Coordinates of N, CA and C in Angstrom, one line a residue:
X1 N 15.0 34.4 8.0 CA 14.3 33.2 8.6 C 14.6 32.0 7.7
X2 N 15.1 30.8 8.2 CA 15.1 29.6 7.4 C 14.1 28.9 6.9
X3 N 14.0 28.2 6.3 CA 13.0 27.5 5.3 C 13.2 26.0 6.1
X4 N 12.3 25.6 7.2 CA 12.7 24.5 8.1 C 12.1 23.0 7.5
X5 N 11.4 23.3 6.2 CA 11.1 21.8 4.9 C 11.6 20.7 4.9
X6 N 12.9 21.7 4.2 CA 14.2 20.9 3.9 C 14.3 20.2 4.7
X7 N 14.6 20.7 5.8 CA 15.3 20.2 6.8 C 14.9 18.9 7.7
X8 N 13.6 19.3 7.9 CA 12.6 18.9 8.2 C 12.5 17.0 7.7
X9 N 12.1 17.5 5.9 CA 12.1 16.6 5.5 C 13.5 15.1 5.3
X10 N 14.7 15.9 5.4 CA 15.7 15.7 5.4 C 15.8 14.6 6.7
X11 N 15.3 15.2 8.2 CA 15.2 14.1 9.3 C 14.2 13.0 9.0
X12 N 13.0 13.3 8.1 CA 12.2 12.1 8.1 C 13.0 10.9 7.1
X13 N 13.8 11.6 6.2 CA 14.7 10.3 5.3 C 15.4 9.7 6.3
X14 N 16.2 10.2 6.6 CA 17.4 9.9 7.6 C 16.7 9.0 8.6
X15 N 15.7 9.0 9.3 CA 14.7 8.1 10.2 C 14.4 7.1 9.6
X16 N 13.4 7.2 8.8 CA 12.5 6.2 8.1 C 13.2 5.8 6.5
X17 N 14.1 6.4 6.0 CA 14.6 5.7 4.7 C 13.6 6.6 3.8
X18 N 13.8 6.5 2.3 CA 13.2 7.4 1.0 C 11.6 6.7 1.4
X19 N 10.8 7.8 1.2 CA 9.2 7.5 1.0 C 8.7 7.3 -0.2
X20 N 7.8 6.3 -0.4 CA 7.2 5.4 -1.6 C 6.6 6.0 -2.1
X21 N 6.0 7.3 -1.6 CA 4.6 7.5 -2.3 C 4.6 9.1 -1.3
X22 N 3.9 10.3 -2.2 CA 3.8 11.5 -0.9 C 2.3 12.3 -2.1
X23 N 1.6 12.5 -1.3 CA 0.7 13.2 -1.8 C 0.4 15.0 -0.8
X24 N 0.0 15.8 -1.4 CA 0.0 17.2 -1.1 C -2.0 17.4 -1.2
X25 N -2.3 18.4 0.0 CA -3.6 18.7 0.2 C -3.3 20.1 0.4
X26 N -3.9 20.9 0.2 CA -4.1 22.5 0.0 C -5.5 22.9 1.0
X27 N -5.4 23.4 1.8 CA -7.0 24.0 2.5 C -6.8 25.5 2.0
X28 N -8.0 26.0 1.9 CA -8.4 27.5 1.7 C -7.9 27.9 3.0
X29 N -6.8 29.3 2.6 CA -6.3 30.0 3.8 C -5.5 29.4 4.4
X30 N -4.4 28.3 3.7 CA -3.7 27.2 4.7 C -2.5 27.2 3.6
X31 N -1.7 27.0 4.5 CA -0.1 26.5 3.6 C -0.5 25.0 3.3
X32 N 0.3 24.9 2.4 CA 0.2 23.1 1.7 C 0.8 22.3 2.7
X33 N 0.2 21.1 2.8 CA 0.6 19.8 4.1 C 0.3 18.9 2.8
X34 N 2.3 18.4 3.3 CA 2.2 16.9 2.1 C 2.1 15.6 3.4
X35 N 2.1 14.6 3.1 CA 1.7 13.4 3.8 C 2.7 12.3 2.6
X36 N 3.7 12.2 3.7 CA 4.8 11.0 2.8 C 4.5 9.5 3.8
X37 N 4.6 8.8 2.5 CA 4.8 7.4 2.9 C 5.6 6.4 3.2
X38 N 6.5 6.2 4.1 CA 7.4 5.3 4.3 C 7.2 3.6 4.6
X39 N 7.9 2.7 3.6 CA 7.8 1.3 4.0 C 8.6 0.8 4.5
X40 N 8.5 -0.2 5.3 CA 9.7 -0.5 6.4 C 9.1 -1.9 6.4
X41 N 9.5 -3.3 6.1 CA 9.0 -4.4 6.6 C 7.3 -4.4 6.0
X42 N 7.0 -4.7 7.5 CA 5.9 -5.2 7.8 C 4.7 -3.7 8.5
X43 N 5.6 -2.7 8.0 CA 4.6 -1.6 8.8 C 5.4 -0.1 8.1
X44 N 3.8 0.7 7.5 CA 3.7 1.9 6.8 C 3.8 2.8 7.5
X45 N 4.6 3.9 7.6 CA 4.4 5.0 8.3 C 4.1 6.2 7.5
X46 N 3.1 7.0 7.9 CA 2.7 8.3 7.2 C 3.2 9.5 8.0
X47 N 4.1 10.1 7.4 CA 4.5 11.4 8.3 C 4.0 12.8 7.3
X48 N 3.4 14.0 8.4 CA 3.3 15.3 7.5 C 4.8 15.8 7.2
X49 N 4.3 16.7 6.3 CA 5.6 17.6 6.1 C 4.6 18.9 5.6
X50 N 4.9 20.0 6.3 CA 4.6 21.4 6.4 C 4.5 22.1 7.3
X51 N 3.7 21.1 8.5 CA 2.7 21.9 9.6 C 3.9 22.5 10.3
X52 N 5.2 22.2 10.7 CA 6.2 23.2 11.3 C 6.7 23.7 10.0
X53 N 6.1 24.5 9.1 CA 6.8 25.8 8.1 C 6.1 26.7 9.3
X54 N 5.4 26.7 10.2 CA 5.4 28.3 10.5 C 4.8 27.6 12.8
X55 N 5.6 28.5 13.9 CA 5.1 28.0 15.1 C 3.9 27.8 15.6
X56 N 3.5 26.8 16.1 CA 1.9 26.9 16.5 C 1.9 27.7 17.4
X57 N 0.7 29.1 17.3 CA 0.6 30.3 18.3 C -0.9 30.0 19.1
X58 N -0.2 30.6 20.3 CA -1.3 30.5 21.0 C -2.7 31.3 20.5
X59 N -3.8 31.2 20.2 CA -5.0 31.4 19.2 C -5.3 33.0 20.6
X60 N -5.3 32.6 21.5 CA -5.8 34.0 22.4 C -4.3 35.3 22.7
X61 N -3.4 35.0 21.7 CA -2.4 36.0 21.5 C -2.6 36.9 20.3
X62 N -2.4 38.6 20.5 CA -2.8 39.5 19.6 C -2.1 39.2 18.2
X63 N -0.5 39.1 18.7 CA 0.1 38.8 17.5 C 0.5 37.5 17.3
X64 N 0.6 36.6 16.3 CA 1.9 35.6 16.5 C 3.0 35.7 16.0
X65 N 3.9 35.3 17.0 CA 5.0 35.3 16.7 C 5.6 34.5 15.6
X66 N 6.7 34.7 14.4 CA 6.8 34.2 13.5 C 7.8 33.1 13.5
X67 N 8.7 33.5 14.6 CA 10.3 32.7 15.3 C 10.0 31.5 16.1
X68 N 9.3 32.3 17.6 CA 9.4 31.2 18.5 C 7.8 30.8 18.2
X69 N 7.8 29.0 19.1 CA 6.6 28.4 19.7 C 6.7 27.3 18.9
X70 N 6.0 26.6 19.5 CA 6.2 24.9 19.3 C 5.7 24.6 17.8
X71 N 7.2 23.7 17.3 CA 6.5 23.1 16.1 C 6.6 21.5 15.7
X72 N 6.0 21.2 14.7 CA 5.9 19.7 15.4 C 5.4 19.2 13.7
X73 N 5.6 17.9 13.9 CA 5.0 17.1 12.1 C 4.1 15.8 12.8
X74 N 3.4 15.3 12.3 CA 2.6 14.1 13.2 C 3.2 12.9 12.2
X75 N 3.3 11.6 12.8 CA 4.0 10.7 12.3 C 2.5 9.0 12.5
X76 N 1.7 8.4 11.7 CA 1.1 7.2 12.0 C 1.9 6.0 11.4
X77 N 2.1 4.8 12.1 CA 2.7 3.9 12.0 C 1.4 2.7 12.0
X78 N 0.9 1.9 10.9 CA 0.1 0.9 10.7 C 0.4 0.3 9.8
X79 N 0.1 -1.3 10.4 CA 0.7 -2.6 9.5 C -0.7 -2.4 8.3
X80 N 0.3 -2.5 7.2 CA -0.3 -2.9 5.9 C -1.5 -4.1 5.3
X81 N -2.2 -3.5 4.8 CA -2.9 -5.5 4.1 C -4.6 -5.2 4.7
X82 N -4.2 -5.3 5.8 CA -5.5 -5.4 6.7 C -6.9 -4.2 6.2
X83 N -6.2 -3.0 5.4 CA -7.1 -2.0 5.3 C -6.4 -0.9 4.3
X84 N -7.1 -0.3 3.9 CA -6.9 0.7 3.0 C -6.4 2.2 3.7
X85 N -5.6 1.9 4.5 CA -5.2 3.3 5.3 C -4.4 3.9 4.5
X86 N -4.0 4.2 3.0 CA -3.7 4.9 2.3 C -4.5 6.2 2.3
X87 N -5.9 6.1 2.4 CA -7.0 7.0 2.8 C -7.0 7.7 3.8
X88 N -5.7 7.4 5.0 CA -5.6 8.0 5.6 C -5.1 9.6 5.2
X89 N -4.4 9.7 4.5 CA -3.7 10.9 4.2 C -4.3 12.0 3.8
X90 N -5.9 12.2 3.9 CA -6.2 13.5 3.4 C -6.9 13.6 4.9
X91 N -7.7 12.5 5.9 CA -7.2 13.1 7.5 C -6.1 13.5 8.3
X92 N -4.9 12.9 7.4 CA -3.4 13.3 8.4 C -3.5 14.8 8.3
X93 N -3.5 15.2 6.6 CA -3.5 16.5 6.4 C -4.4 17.6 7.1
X94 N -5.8 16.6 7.3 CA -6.4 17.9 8.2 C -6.4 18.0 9.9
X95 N -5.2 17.1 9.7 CA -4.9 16.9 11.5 C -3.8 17.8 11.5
X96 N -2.6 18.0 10.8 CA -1.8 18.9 10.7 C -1.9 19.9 10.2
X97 N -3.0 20.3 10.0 CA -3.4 21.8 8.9 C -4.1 22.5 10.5
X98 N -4.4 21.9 11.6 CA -5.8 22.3 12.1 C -4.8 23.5 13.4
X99 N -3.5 23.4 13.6 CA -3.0 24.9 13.8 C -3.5 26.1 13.4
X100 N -3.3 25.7 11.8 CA -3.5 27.1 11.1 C -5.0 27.5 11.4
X101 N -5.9 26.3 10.8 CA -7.2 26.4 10.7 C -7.9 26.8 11.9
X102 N -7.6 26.2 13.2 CA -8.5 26.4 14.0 C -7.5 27.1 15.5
X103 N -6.1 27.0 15.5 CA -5.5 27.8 16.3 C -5.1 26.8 17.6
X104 N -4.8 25.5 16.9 CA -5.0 24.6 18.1 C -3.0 24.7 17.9
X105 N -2.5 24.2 19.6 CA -1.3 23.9 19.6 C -1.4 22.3 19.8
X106 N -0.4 21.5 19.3 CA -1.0 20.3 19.5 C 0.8 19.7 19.9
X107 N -0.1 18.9 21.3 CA 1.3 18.5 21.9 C 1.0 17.4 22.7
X108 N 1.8 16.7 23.4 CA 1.5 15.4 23.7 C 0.6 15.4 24.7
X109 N -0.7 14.1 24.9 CA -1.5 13.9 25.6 C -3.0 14.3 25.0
X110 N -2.8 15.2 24.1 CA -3.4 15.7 23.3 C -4.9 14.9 22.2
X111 N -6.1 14.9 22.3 CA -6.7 13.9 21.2 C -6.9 15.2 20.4
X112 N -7.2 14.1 18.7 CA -7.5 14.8 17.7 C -8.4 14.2 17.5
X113 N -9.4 14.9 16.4 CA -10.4 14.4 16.2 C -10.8 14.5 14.4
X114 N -11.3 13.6 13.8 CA -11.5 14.5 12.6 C -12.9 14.1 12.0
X115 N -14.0 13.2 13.1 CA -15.3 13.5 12.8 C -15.9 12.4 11.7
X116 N -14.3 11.9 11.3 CA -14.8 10.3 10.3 C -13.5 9.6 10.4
X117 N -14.0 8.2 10.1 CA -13.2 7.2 10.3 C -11.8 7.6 9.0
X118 N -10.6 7.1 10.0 CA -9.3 7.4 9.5 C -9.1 7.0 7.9
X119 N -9.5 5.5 7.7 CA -9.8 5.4 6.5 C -10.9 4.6 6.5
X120 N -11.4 4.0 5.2 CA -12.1 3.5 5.0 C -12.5 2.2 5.8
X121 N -13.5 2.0 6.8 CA -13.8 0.8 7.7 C -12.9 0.8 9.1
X122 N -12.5 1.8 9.3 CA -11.5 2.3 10.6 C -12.6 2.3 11.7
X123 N -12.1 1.7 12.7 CA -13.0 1.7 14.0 C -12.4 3.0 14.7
X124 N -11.5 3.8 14.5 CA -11.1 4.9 14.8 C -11.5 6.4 13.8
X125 N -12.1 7.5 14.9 CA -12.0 8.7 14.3 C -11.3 9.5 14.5
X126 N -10.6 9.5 15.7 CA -9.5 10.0 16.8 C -8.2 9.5 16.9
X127 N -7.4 10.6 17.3 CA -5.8 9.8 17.5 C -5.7 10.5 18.8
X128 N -4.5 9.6 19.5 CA -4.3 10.4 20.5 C -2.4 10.8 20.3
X129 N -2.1 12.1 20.8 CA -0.5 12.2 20.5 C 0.2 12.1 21.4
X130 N 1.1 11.3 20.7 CA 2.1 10.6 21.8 C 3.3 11.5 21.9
X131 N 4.1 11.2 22.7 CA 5.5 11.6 23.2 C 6.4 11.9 21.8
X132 N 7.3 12.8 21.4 CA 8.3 12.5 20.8 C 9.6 12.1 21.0
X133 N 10.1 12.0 20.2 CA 11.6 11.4 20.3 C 12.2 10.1 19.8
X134 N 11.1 9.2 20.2 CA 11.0 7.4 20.0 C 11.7 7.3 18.4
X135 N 10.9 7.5 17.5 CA 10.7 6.9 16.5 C 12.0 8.0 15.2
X136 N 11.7 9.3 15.4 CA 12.1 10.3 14.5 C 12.5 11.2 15.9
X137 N 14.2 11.8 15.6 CA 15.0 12.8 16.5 C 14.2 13.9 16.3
X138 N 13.8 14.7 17.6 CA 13.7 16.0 17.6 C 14.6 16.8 16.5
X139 N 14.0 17.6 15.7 CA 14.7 18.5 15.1 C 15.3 19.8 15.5
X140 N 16.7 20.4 15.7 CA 17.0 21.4 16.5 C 17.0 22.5 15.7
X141 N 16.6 23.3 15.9 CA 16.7 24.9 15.2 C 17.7 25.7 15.6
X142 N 18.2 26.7 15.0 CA 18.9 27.8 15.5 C 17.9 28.7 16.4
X143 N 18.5 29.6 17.4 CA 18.2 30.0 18.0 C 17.6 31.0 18.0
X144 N 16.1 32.0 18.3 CA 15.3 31.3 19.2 C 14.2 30.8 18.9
X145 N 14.2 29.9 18.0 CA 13.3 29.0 17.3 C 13.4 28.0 17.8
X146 N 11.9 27.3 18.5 CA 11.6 25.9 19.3 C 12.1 24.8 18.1
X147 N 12.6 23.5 19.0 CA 13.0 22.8 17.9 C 11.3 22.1 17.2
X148 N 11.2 20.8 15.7 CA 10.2 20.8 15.4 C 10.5 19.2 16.3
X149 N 9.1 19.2 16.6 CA 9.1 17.8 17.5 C 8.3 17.1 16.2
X150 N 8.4 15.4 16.6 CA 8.0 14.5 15.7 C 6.9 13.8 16.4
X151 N 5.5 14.0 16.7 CA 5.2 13.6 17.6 C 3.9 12.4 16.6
X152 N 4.2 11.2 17.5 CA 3.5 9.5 17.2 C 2.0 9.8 17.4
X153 N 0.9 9.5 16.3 CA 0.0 9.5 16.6 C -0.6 8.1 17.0
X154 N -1.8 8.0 18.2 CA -1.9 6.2 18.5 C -3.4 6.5 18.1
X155 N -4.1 5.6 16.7 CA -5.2 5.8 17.0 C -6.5 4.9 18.0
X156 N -7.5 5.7 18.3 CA -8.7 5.6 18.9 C -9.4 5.4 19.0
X157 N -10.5 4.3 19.3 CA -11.6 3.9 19.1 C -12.6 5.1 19.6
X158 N -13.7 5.4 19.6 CA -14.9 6.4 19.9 C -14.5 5.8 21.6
X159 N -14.6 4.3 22.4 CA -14.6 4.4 23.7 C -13.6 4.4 24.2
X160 N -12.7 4.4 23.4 CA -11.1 5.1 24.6 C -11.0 6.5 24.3
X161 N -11.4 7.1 23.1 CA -11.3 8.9 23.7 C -12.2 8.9 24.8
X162 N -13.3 8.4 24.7 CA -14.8 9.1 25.7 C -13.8 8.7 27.3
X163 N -13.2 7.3 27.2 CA -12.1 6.9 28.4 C -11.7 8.3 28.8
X164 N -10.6 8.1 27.6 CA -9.0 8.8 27.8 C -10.2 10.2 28.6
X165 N -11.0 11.3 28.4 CA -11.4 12.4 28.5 C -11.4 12.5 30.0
X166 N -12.2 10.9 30.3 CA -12.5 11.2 32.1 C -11.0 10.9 32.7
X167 N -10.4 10.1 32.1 CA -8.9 9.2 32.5 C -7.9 9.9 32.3
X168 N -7.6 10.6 31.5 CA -6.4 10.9 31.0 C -5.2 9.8 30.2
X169 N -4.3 10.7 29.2 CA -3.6 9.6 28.4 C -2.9 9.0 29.0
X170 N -2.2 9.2 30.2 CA -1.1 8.4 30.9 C -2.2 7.0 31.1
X171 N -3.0 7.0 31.7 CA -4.2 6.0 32.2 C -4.5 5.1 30.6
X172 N -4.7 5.6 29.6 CA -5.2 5.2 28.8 C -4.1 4.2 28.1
X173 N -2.9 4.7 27.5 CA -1.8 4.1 27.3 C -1.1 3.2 28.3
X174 N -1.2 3.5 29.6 CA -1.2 2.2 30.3 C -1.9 1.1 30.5
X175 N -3.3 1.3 30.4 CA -4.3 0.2 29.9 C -3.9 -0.5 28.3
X176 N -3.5 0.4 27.2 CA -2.8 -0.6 26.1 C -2.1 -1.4 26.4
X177 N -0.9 -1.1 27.1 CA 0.3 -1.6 27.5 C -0.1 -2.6 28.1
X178 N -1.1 -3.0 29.7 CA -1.3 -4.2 30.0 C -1.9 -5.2 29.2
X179 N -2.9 -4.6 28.3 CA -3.8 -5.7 27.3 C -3.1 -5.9 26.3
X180 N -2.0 -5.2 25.9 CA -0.9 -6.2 25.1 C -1.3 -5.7 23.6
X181 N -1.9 -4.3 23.8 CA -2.7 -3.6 22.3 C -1.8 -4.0 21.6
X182 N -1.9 -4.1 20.0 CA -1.2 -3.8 19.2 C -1.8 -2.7 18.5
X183 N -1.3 -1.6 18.3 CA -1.8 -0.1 18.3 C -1.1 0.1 17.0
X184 N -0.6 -1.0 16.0 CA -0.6 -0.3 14.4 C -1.7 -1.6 13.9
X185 N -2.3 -2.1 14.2 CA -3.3 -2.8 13.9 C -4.0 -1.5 13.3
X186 N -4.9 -1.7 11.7 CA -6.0 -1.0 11.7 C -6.8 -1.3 11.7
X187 N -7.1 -2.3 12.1 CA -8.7 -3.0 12.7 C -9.3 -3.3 14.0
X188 N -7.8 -2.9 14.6 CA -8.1 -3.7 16.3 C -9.8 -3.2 16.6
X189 N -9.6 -3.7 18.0 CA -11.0 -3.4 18.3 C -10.6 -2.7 20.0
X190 N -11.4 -2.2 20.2 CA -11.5 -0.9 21.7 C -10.2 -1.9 22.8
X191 N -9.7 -1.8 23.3 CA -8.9 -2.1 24.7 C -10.1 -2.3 25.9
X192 N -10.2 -3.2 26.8 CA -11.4 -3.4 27.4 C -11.3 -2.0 28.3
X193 N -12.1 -1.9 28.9 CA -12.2 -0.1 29.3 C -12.9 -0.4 31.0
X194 N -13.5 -1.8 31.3 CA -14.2 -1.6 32.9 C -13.7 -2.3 33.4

């Protein structure tokens, strides 16, 4: 079995250019999830690296499988200055850890939750996961290992999840889209919702 890291980490250079900064979080009973920093301009991006070392399994299957099932790294993109989302990275980590930890597969349309503000003074506790492909190439594995998707997190004010839950994310992200969100803001404020 390949060691999919490397490789892994290998597509986030090639995407986003060398990262500035990468810190590592350890959970009891969890493989290590690092959280690298990329700078580009006018906008930081934090991508995991670990949560595809092993496939998210479905939690009500006897065994998991070690080969196949979806694997995936989560990627946040927010403009700098405005906030201390450096702080974000020990939520990224327990957004990508939460496979292991709690048996979740996490795929697009998807909210996460982590119960406190992303970083410090964040009107967001929630992200919601976006589509892959955009930002960072699907990564392809040999066969028959799912490739690792790169999937965009947008975060969420407390009244667009309670939204998105009755609405769904297609509904939700098209409401950004008309109001003209800017969704790497870390301050914005809710998207009007009535």
């Amino acid at each position: 079995m390949v060691d999919v890291l490397p490789l892994v980490e290998a597509r986030l250079r090639s995407a986003l250019g060398e990262p500035d900064a990468r810190a590592a979080v350890t959970f009891l009973g969890t493989d290590r999830i690092e959280v690298l920093r990329f700078t580009e301009g006018d906008i930081v991006r934090y991508a995991t690296l670990g949560m595809s070392a092993q496939p998210m399994a479905d939690p009500t299957a006897v065994l998991a499988d070690p080969v196949k099932g979806p694997r995936a790294e989560l990627v946040l993109s927010v403009r700098p200055g405005g906030a201390d989302t450096d702080k974000a990275l020990r939520p990224l980590a327990v957004l990508a850890a939460s496979p292991q930890v709690e048996g979740l597969i996490v795929a697009p349309g998807a909210s996460l939750d982590v119960g406190e503000p992303l970083w410090p003074g964040a009107p967001f506790t929630s992200v919601l996961v976006a589509e892959s492909g955009g930002l960072v190439e699907d990564l392809e594995l040999d066969e028959p290992a799912d490739p690792v998707r790169f999937l965009p997190l947008l975060p969420m004010t407390p009244n667009e999840a309670a939204w998105k839950r009755v609405h769904g994310a297609a509904a939700l992200q098209e409401r950004w889209l008309n109001g003209g969100t800017d969704l790497r803001d870390p301050l914005r404020k809710s998207v009007p919702l009535d």
